[in-house]
CSV table of C-alpha atoms (C1' of nucleotides) in Angstrom, one decimal:
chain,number,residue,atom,x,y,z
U,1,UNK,CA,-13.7,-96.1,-40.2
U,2,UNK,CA,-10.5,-97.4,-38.5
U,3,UNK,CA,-10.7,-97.6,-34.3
U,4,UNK,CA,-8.2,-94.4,-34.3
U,5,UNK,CA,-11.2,-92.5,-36.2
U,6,UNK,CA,-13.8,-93.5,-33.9
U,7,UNK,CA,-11.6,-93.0,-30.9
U,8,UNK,CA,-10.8,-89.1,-32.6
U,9,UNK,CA,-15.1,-88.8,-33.2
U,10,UNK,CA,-15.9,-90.1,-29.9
U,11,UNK,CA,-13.2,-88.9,-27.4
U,12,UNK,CA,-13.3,-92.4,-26.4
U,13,UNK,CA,-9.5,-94.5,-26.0
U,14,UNK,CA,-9.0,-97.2,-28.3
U,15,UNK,CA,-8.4,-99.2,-25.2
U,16,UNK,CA,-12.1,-98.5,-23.9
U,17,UNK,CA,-13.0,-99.6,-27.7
U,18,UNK,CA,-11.6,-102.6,-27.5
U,19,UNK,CA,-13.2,-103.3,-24.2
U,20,UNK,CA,-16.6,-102.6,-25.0
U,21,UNK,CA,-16.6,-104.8,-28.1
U,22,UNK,CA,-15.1,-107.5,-25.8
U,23,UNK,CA,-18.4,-107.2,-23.2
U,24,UNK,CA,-20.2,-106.8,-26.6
U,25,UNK,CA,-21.5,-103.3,-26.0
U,26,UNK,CA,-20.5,-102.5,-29.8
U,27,UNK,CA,-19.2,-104.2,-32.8
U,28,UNK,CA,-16.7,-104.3,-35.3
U,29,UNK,CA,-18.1,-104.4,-39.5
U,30,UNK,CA,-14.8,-106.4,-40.3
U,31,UNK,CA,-10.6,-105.9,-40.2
U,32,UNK,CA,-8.3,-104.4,-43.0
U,33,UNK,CA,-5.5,-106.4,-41.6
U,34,UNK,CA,-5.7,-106.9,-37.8
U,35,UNK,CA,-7.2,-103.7,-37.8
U,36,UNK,CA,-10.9,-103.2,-36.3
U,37,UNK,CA,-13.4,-101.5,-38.5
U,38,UNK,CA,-16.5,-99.6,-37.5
U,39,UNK,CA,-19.5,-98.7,-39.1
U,40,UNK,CA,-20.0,-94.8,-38.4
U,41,UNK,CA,-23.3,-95.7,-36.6
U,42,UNK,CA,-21.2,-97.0,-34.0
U,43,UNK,CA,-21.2,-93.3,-32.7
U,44,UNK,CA,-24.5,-93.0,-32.0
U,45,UNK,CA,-24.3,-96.1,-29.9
U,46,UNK,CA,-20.9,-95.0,-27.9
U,47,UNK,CA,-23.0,-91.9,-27.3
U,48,UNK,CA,-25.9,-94.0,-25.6
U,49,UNK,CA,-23.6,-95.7,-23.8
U,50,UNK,CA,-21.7,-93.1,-22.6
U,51,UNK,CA,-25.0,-91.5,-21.4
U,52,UNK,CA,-25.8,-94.4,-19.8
U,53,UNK,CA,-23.0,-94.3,-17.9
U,54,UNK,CA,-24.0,-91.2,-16.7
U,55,UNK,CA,-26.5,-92.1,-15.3
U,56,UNK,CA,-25.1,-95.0,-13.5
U,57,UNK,CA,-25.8,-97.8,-15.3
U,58,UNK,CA,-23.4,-100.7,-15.8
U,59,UNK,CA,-21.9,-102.0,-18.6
U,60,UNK,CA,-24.2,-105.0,-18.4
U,61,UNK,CA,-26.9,-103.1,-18.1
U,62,UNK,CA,-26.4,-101.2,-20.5
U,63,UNK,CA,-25.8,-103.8,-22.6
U,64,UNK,CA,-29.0,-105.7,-22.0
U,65,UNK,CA,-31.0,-102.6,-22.8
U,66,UNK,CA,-29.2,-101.8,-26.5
U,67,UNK,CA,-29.6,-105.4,-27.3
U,68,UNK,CA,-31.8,-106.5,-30.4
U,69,UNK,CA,-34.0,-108.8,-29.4
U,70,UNK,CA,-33.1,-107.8,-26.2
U,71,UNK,CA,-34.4,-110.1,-22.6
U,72,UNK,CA,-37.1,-108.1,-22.8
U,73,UNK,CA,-37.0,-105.5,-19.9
U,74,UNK,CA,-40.2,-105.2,-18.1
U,75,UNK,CA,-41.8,-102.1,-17.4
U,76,UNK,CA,-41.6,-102.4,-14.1
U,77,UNK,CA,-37.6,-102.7,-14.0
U,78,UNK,CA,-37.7,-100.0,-16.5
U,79,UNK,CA,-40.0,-97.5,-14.0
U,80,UNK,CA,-37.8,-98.7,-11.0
U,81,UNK,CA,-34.7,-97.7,-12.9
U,82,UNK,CA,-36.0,-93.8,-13.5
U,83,UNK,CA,-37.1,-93.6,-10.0
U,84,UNK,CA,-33.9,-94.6,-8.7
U,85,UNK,CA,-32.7,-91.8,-11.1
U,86,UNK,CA,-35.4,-89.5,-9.9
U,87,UNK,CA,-33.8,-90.1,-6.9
U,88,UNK,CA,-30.3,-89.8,-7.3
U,89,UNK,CA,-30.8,-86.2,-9.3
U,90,UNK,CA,-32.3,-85.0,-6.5
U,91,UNK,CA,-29.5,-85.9,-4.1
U,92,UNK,CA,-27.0,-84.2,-6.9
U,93,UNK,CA,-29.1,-80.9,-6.9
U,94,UNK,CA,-29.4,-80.4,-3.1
U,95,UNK,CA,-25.5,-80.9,-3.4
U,96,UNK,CA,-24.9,-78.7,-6.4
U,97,UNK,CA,-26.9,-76.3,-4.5
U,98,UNK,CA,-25.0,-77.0,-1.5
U,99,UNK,CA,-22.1,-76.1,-3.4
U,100,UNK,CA,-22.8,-72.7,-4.6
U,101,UNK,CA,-24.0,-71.8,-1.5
U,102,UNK,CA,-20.3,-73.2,0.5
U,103,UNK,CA,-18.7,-71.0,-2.4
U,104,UNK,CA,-20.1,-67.8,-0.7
U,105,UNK,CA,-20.5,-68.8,2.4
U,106,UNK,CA,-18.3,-67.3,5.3
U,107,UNK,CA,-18.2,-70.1,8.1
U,108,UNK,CA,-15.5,-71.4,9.0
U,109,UNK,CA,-17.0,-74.9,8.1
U,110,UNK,CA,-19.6,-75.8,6.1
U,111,UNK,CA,-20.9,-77.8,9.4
U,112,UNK,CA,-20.8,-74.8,11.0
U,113,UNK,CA,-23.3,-73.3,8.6
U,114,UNK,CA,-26.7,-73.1,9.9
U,115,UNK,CA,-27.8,-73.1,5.4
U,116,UNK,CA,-25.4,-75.9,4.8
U,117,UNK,CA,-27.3,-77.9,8.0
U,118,UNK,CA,-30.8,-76.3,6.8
U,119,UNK,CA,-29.9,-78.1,3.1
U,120,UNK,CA,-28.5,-81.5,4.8
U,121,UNK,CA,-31.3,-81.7,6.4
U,122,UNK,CA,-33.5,-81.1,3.2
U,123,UNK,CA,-31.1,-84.1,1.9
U,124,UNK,CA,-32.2,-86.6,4.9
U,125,UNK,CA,-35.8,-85.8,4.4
U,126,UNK,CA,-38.0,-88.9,4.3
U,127,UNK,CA,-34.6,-90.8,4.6
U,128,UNK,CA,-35.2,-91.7,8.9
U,129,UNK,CA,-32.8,-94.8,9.1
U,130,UNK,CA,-32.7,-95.7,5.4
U,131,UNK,CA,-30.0,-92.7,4.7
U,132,UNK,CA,-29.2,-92.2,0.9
U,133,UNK,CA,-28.9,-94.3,-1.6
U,134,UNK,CA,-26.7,-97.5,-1.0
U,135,UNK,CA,-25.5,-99.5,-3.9
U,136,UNK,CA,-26.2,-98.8,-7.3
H,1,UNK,CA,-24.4,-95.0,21.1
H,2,UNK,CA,-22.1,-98.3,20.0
H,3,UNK,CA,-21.4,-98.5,16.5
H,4,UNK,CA,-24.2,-101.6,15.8
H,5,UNK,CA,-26.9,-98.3,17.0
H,6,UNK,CA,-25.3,-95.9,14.5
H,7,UNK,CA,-25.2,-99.5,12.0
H,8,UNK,CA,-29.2,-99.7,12.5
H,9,UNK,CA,-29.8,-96.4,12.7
H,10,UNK,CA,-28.2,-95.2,9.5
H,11,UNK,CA,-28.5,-98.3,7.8
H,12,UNK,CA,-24.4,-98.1,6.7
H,13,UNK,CA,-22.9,-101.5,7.8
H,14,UNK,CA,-20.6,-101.4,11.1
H,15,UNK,CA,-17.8,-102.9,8.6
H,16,UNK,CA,-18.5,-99.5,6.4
H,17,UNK,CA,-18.3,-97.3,9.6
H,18,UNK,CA,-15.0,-98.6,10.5
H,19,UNK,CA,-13.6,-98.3,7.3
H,20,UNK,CA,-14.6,-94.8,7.4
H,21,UNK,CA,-13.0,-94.0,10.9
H,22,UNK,CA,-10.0,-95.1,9.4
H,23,UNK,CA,-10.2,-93.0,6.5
H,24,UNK,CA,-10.5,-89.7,9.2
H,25,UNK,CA,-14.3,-89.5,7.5
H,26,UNK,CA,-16.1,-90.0,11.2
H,27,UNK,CA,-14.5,-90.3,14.8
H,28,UNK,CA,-15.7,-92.0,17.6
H,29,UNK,CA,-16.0,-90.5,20.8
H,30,UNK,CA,-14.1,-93.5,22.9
H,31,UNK,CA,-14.6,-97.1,23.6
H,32,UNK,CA,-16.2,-99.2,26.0
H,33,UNK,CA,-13.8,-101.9,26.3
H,34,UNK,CA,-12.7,-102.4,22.2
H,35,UNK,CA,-16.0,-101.0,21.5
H,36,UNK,CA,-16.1,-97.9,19.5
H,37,UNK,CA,-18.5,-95.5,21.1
H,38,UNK,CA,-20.0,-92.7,19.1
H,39,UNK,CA,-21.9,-89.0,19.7
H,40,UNK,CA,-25.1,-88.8,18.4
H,41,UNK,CA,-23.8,-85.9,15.6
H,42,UNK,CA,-22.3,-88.9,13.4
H,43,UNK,CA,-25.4,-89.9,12.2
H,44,UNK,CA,-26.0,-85.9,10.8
H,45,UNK,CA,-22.3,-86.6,9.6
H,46,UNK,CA,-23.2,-90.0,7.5
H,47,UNK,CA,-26.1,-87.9,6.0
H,48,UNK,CA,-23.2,-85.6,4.3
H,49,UNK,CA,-20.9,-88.4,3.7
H,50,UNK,CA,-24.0,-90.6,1.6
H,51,UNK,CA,-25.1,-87.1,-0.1
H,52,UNK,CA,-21.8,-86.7,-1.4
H,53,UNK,CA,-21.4,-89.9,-2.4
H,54,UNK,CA,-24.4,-89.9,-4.2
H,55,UNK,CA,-23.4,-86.8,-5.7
H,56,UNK,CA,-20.0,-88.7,-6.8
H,57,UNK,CA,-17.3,-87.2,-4.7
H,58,UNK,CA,-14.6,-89.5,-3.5
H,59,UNK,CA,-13.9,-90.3,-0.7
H,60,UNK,CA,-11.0,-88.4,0.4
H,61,UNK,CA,-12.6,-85.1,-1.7
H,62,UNK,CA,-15.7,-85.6,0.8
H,63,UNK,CA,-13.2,-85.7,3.4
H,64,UNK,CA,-11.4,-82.8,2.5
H,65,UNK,CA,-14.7,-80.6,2.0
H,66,UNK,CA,-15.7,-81.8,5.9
H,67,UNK,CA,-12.6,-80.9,7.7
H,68,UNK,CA,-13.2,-78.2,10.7
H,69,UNK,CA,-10.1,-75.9,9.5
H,70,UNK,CA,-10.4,-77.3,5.9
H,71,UNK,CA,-7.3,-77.2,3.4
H,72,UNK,CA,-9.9,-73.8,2.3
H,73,UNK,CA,-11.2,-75.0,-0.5
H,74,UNK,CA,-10.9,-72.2,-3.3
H,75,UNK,CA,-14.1,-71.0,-4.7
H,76,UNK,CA,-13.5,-71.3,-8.1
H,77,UNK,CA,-13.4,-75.3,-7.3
H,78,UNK,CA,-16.7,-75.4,-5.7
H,79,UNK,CA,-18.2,-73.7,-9.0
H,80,UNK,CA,-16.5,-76.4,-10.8
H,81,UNK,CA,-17.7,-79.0,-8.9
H,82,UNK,CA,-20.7,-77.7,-8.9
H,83,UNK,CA,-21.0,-76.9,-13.2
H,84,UNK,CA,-19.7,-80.8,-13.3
H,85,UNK,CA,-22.8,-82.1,-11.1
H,86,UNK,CA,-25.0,-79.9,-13.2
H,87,UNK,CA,-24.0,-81.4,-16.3
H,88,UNK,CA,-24.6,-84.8,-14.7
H,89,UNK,CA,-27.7,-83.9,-13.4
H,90,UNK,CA,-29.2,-83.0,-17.3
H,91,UNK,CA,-27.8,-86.5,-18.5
H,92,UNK,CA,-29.2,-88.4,-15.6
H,93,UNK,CA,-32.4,-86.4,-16.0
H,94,UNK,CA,-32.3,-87.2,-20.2
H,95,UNK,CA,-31.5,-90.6,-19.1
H,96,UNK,CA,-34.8,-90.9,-16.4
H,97,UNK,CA,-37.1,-89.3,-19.1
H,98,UNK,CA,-35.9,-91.8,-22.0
H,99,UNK,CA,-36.2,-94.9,-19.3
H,100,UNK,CA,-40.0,-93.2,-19.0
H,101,UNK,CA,-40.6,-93.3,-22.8
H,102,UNK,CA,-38.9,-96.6,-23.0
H,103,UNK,CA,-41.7,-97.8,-20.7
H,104,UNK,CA,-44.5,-97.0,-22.3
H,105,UNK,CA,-43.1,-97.7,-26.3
H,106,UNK,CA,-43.6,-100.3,-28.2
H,107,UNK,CA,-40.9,-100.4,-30.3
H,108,UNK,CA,-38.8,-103.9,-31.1
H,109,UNK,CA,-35.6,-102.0,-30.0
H,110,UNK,CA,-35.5,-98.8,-28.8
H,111,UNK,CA,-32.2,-97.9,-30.7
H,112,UNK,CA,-34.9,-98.1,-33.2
H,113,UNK,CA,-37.1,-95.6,-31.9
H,114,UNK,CA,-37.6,-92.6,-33.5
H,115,UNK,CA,-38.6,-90.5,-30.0
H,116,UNK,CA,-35.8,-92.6,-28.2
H,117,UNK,CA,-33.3,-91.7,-30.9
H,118,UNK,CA,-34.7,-87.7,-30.7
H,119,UNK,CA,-33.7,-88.3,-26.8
H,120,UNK,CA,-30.1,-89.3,-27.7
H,121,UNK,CA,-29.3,-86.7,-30.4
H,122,UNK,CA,-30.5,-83.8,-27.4
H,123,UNK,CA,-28.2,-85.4,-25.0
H,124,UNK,CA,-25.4,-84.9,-27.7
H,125,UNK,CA,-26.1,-81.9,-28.1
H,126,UNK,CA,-22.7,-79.8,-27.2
H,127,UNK,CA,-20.8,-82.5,-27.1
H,128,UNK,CA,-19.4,-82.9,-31.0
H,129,UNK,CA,-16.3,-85.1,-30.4
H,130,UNK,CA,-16.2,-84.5,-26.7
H,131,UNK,CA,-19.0,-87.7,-26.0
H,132,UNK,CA,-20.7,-87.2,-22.5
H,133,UNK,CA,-18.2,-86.8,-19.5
H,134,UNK,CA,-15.5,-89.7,-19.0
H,135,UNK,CA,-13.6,-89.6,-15.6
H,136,UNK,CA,-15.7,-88.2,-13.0
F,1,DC,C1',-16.6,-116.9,37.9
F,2,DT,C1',-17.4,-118.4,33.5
F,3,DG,C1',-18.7,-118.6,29.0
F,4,DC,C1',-20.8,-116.4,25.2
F,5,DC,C1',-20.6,-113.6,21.3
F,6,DA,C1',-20.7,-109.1,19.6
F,7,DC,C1',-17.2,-106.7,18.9
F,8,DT,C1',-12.1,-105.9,17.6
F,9,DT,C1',-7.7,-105.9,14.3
F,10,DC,C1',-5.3,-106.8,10.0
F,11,DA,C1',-4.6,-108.6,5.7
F,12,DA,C1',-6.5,-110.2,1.8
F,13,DG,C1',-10.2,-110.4,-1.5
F,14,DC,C1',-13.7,-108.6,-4.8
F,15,DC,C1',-16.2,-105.8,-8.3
F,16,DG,C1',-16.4,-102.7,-12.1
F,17,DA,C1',-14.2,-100.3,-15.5
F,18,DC,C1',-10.5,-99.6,-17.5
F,19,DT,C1',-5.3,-99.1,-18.5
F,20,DT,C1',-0.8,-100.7,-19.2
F,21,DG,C1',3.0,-103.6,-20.8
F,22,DA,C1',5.2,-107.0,-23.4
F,23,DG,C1',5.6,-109.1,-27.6
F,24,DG,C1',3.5,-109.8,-32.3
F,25,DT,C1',1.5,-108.4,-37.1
F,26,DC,C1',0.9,-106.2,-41.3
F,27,DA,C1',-0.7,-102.1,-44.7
F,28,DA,C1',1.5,-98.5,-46.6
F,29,DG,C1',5.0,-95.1,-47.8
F,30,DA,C1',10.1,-94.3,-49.2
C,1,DT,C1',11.8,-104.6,-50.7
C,2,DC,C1',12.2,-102.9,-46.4
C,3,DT,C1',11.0,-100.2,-42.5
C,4,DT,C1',7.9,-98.0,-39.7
C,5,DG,C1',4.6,-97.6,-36.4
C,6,DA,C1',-0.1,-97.9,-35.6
C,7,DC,C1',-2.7,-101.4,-34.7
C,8,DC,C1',-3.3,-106.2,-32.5
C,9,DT,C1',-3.7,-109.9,-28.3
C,10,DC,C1',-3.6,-111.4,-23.7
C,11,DA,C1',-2.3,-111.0,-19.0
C,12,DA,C1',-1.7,-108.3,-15.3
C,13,DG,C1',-2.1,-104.0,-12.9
C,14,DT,C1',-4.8,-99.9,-10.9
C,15,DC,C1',-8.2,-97.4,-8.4
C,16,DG,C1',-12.0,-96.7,-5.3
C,17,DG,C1',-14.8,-98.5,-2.0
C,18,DC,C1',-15.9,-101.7,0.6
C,19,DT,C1',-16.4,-106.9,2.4
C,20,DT,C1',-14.7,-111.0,4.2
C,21,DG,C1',-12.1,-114.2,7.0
C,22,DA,C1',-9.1,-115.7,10.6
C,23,DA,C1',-7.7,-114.9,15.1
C,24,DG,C1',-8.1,-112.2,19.4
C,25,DT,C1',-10.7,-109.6,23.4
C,26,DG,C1',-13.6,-108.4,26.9
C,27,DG,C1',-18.4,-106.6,28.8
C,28,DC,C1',-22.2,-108.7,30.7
C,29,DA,C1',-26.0,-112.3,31.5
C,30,DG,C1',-26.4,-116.4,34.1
DNA sequence: CTGCCACTTCAAGCCGACTTGAGGTCAAGA
DNA sequence: TCTTGACCTCAAGTCGGCTTGAAGTGGCAG
């Protein structure tokens, strides 16, 4: 399939296909002309990345894990990694929580909303002078 | 407190702080001299600022949700918001239970994988030609 | 009173992930 | 055959969120 295909399966702009197989997240089977060819399979492996993504990994990352031979990722990285996740999901519920409640909340601000504080403070738990996640 | 005490205590560099002053994200209270001086209540602030970063608001959204008279945000874009985390939240979560599996299988690649491949299809699922969330 | 040095300002730089623009190529339909 | 226009390359630009560097200031220990 030509890049336009993939870019029509994948929701993904030719631009961003072009980029990936430039940091080598994905490959081309060959060229009809100048133009890129993909193997259909490539799908399947825009969709990992784009989950990937998701989740906050970058590119490089990303790339290291999909790879072959791959450097080997220890399990320790690996367990670090889904922590850090474990982590970050939580923050994202308290705040998706957070929001439904601020959408039928009457305060005048959210600040001003003993729930709201009740939640941020939820949020800071076990976080005394460490606050949330930096980086990453 | 001076802004290296709000530095230590929240653990956000005093080069972050400043930055966020300047984007109307924090105020300080007055100065001693140049030095910026702060009320304790920033440090509850920085909690909400960090948890919405780590729930991927910008900047300027996080901003706009904090403000006292607030441009009133409409509900129907705090459900939104909210659906958008949610779907986040099930690919991160995917994401940390695939990073488990990969930890513990002993396949050469995990593209390879049979259960890691299961994983993937799932966190397709619903998304035919659509991929997982881009601009977010 | 003096000197230190943690603070200040402002502009510029950096990283990650793309996007955009200019200028070039070539497979395919009329 | 000729034209078309979707693809190509490569460099530069953008956006968000900071960080860094140079040059200045002023509270406070000695």
């Amino acid at each position: 399939m030509e890049i336009s295909d993939v870019a029509k399966q994948s929701g993904i702009p030719a631009s961003t296909l072009r980029y990936y197989e430039e940091r080598g997240l994905i490959r081309s089977t060959g060229r009809r002309g100048l133009r890129r060819l993909f193997d259909t399979d490539v799908l399947e492996r825009l969709g990992l990345i784009s989950l990937g993504r998701a989740a906050g990994f970058k590119l490089d990352e990303i790339a290291a894990m999909m790879s072959p031979d791959g450097p080997r990722i220890e399990r320790a990285a690996l367990i670090a990694k889904a922590d850090e996740l474990d982590k970050k999901i939580r923050q994202m519920t308290i705040m998706r929580d957070g929001l439904h409640h601020a959408a039928k909340c009457r305060a005048p601000s959210h600040m001003e909303c003993p729930t709201f504080r009740r939640i941020l403070r939820a949020a800071m738990k076990g976080n005394p002078g460490g606050m949330i996640a930096r980086k990453g």
